[in-house]
mmCIF file of C-alpha atoms and ligand atoms in Angstrom:
data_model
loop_
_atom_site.group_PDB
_atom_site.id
_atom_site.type_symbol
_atom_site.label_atom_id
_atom_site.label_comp_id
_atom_site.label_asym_id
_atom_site.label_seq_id
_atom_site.Cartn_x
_atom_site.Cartn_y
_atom_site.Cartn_z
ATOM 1 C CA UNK A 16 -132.747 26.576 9.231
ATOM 2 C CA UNK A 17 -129.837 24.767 8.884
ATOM 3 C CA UNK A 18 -131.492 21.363 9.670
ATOM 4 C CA UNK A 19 -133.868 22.389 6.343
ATOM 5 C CA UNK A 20 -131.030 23.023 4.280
ATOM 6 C CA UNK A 21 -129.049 19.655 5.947
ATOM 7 C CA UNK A 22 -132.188 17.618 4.888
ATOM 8 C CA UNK A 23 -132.375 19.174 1.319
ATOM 9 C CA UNK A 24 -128.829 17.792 0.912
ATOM 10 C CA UNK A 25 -129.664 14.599 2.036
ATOM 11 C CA UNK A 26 -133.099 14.445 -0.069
ATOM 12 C CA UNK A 27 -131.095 15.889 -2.891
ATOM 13 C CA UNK A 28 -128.356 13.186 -2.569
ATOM 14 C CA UNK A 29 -130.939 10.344 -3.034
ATOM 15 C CA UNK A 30 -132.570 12.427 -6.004
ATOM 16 C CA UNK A 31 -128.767 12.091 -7.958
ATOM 17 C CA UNK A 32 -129.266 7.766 -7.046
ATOM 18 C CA UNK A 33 -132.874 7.687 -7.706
ATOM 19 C CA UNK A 34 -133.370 6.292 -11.910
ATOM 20 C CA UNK A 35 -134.569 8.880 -13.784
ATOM 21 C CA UNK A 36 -137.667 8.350 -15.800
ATOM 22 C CA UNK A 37 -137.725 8.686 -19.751
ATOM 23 C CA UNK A 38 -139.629 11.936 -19.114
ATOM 24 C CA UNK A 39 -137.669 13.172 -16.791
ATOM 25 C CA UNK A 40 -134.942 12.749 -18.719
ATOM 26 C CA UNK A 41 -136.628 14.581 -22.018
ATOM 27 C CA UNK A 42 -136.256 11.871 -24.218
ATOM 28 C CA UNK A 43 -137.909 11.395 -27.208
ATOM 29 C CA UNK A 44 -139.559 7.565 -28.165
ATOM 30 C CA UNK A 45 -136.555 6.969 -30.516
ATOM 31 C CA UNK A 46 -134.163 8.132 -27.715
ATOM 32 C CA UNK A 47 -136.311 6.054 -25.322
ATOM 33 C CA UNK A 48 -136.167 3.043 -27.256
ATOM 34 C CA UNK A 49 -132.351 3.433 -27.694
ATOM 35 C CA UNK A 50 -132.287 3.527 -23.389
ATOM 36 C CA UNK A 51 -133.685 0.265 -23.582
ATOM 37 C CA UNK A 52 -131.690 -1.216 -25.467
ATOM 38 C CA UNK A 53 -128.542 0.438 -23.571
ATOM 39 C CA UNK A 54 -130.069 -0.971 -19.985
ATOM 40 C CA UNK A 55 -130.280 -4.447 -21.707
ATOM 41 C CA UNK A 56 -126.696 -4.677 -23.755
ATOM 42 C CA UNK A 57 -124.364 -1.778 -22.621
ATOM 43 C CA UNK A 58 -124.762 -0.767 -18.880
ATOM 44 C CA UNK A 59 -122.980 -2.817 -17.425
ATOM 45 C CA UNK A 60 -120.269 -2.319 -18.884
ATOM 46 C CA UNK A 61 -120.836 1.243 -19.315
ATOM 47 C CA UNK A 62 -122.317 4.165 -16.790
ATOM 48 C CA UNK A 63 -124.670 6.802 -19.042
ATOM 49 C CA UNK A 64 -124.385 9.332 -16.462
ATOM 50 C CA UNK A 65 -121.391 9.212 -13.982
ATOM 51 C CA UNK A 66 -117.783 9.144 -15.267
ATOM 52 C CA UNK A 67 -117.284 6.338 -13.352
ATOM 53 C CA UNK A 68 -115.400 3.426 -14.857
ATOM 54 C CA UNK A 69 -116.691 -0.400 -15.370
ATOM 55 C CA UNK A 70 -115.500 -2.584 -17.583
ATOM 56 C CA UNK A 71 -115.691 -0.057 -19.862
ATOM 57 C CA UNK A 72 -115.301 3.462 -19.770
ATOM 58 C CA UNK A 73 -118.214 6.052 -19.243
ATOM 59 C CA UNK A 74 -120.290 7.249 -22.597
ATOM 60 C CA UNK A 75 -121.313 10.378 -20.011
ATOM 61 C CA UNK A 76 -120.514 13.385 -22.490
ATOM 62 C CA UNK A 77 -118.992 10.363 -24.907
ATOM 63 C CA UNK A 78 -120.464 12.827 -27.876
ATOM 64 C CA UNK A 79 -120.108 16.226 -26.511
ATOM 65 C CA UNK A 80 -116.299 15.641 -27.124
ATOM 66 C CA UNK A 81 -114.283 15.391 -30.153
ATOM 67 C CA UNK A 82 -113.134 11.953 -29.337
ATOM 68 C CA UNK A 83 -114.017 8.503 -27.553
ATOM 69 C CA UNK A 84 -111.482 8.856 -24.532
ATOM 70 C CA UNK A 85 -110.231 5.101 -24.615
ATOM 71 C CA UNK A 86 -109.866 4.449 -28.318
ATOM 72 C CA UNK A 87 -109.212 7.949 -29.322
ATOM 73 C CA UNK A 88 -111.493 7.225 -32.240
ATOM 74 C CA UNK A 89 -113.156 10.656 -33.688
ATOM 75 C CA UNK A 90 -116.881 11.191 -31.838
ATOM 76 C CA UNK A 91 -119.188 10.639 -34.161
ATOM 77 C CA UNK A 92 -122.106 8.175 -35.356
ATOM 78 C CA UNK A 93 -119.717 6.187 -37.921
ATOM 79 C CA UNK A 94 -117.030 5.356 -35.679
ATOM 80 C CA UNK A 95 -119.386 4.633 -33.243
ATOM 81 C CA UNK A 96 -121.434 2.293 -35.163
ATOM 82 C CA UNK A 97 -118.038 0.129 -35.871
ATOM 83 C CA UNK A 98 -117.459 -0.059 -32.700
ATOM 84 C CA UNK A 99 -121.121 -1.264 -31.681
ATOM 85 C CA UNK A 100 -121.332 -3.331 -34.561
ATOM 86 C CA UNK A 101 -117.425 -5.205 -34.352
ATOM 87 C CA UNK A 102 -116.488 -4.590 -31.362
ATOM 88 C CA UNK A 103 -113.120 -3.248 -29.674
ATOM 89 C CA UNK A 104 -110.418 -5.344 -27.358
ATOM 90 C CA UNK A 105 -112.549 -6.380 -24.775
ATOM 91 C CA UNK A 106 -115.968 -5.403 -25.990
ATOM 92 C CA UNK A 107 -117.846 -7.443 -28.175
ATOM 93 C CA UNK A 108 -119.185 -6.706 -31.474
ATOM 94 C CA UNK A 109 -123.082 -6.615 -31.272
ATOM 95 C CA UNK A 110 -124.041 -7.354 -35.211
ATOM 96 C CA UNK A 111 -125.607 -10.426 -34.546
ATOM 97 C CA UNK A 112 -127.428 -9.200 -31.708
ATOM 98 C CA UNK A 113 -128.715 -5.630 -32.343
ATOM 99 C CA UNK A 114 -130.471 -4.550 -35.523
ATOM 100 C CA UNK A 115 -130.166 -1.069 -37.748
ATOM 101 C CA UNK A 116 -133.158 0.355 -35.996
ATOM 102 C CA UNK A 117 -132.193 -0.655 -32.486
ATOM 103 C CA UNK A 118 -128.108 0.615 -33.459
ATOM 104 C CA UNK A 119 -129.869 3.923 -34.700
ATOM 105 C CA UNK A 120 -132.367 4.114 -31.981
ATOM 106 C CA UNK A 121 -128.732 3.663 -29.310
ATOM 107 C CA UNK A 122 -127.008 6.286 -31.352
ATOM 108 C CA UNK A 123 -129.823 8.591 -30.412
ATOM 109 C CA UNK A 124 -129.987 7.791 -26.907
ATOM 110 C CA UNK A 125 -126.196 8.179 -26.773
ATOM 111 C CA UNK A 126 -126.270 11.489 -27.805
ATOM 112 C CA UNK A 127 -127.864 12.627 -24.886
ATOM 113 C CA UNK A 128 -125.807 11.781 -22.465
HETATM 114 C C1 HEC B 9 -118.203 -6.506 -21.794
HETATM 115 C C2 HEC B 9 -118.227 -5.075 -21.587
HETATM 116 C C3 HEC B 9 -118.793 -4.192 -22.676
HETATM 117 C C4 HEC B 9 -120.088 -4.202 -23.203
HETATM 118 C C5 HEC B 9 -121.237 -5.158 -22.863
HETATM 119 C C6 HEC B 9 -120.153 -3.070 -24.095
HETATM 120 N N1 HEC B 9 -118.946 -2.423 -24.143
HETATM 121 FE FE1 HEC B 9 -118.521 -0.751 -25.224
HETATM 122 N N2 HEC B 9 -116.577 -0.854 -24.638
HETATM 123 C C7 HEC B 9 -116.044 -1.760 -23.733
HETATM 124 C C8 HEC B 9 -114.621 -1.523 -23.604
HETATM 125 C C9 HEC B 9 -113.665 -2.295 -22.693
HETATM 126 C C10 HEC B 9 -114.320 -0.432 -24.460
HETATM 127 C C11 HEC B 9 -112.949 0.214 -24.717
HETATM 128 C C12 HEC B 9 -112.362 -0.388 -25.966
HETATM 129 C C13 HEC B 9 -110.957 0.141 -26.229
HETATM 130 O O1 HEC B 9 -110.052 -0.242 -25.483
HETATM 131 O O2 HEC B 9 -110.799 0.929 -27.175
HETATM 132 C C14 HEC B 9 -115.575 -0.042 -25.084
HETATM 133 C C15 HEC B 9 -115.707 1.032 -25.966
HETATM 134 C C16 HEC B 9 -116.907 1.540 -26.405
HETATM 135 C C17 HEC B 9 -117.066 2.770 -27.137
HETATM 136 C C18 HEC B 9 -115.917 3.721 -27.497
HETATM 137 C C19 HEC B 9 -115.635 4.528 -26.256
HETATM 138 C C20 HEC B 9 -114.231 5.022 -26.158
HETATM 139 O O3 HEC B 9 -113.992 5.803 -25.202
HETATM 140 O O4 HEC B 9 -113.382 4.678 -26.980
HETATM 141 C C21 HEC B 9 -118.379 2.943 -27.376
HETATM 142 C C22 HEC B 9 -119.052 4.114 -28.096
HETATM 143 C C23 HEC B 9 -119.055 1.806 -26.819
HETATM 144 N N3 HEC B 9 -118.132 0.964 -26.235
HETATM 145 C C24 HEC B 9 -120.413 1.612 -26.865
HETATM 146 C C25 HEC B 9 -121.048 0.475 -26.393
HETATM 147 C C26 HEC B 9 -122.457 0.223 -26.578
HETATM 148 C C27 HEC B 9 -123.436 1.178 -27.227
HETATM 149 C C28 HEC B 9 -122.704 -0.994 -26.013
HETATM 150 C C29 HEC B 9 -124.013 -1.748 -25.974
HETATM 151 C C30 HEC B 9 -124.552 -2.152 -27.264
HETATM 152 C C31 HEC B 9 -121.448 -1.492 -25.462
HETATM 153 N N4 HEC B 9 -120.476 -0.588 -25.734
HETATM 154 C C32 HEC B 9 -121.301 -2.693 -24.783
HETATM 155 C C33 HEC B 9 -116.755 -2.741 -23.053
HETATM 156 C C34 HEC B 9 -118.080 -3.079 -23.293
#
């Protein structure tokens, strides 16, 4: 019995590691589409689902609170869309790199985290 619930743990530790698929995660194509573009532009500078800190800090929850924790900017699609779009101290603006669609598709995707 208590080896069972010792291997669960460990089974369950490598579940938390193991990437998530799109389905598993519930998201819809728009919200999908906005994950890809995250993986390609924003990972790695920011985690989408520990609070861990890279170069950036964490977008876990970045919407579920009232404001962005580093810039103290109000949470909400405008603010954030500056901030994709021009950039902020060490993060570069992405205009010439993303599009409207692939901003809005992000947006979505951010708000599930
Ligand atoms: C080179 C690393 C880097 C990349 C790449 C990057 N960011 Fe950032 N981002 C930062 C840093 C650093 C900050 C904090 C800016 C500040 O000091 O206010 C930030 C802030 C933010 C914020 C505000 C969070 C807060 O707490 O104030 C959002 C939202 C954000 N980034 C989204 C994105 C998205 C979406 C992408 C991908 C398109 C992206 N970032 C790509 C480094 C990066």
């Amino acid at each position: 019995m208590v080896c069972t619930i010792a291997l669960l743990t460990v089974l369950c530790g490598c579940e938390v590691e193991r990437r998530r698929s799109d389905a598993d995660l519930g998201l819809n194509p728009q919200q999908a589409s906005g994950r890809h573009v995250y993986d390609q532009y924003c990972d790695r500078c920011h985690a989408p689902y520990s609070s861990k800190k890279r170069q950036g800090p964490s977008l876990k929850g970045a919407f579920k609170r009232q404001y962005f924790s580093a810039s103290g900017l109000p949470a909400n699609d405008d603010r954030a869309r500056d901030i994709i779009r021009m950039g902020r101290n060490k993060m570069d603006g992405f205009s010439n790199v993303l599009t409207d669609e692939q901003i809005n598709d992000l947006l979505a995707y951010l708000h599930t985290l």
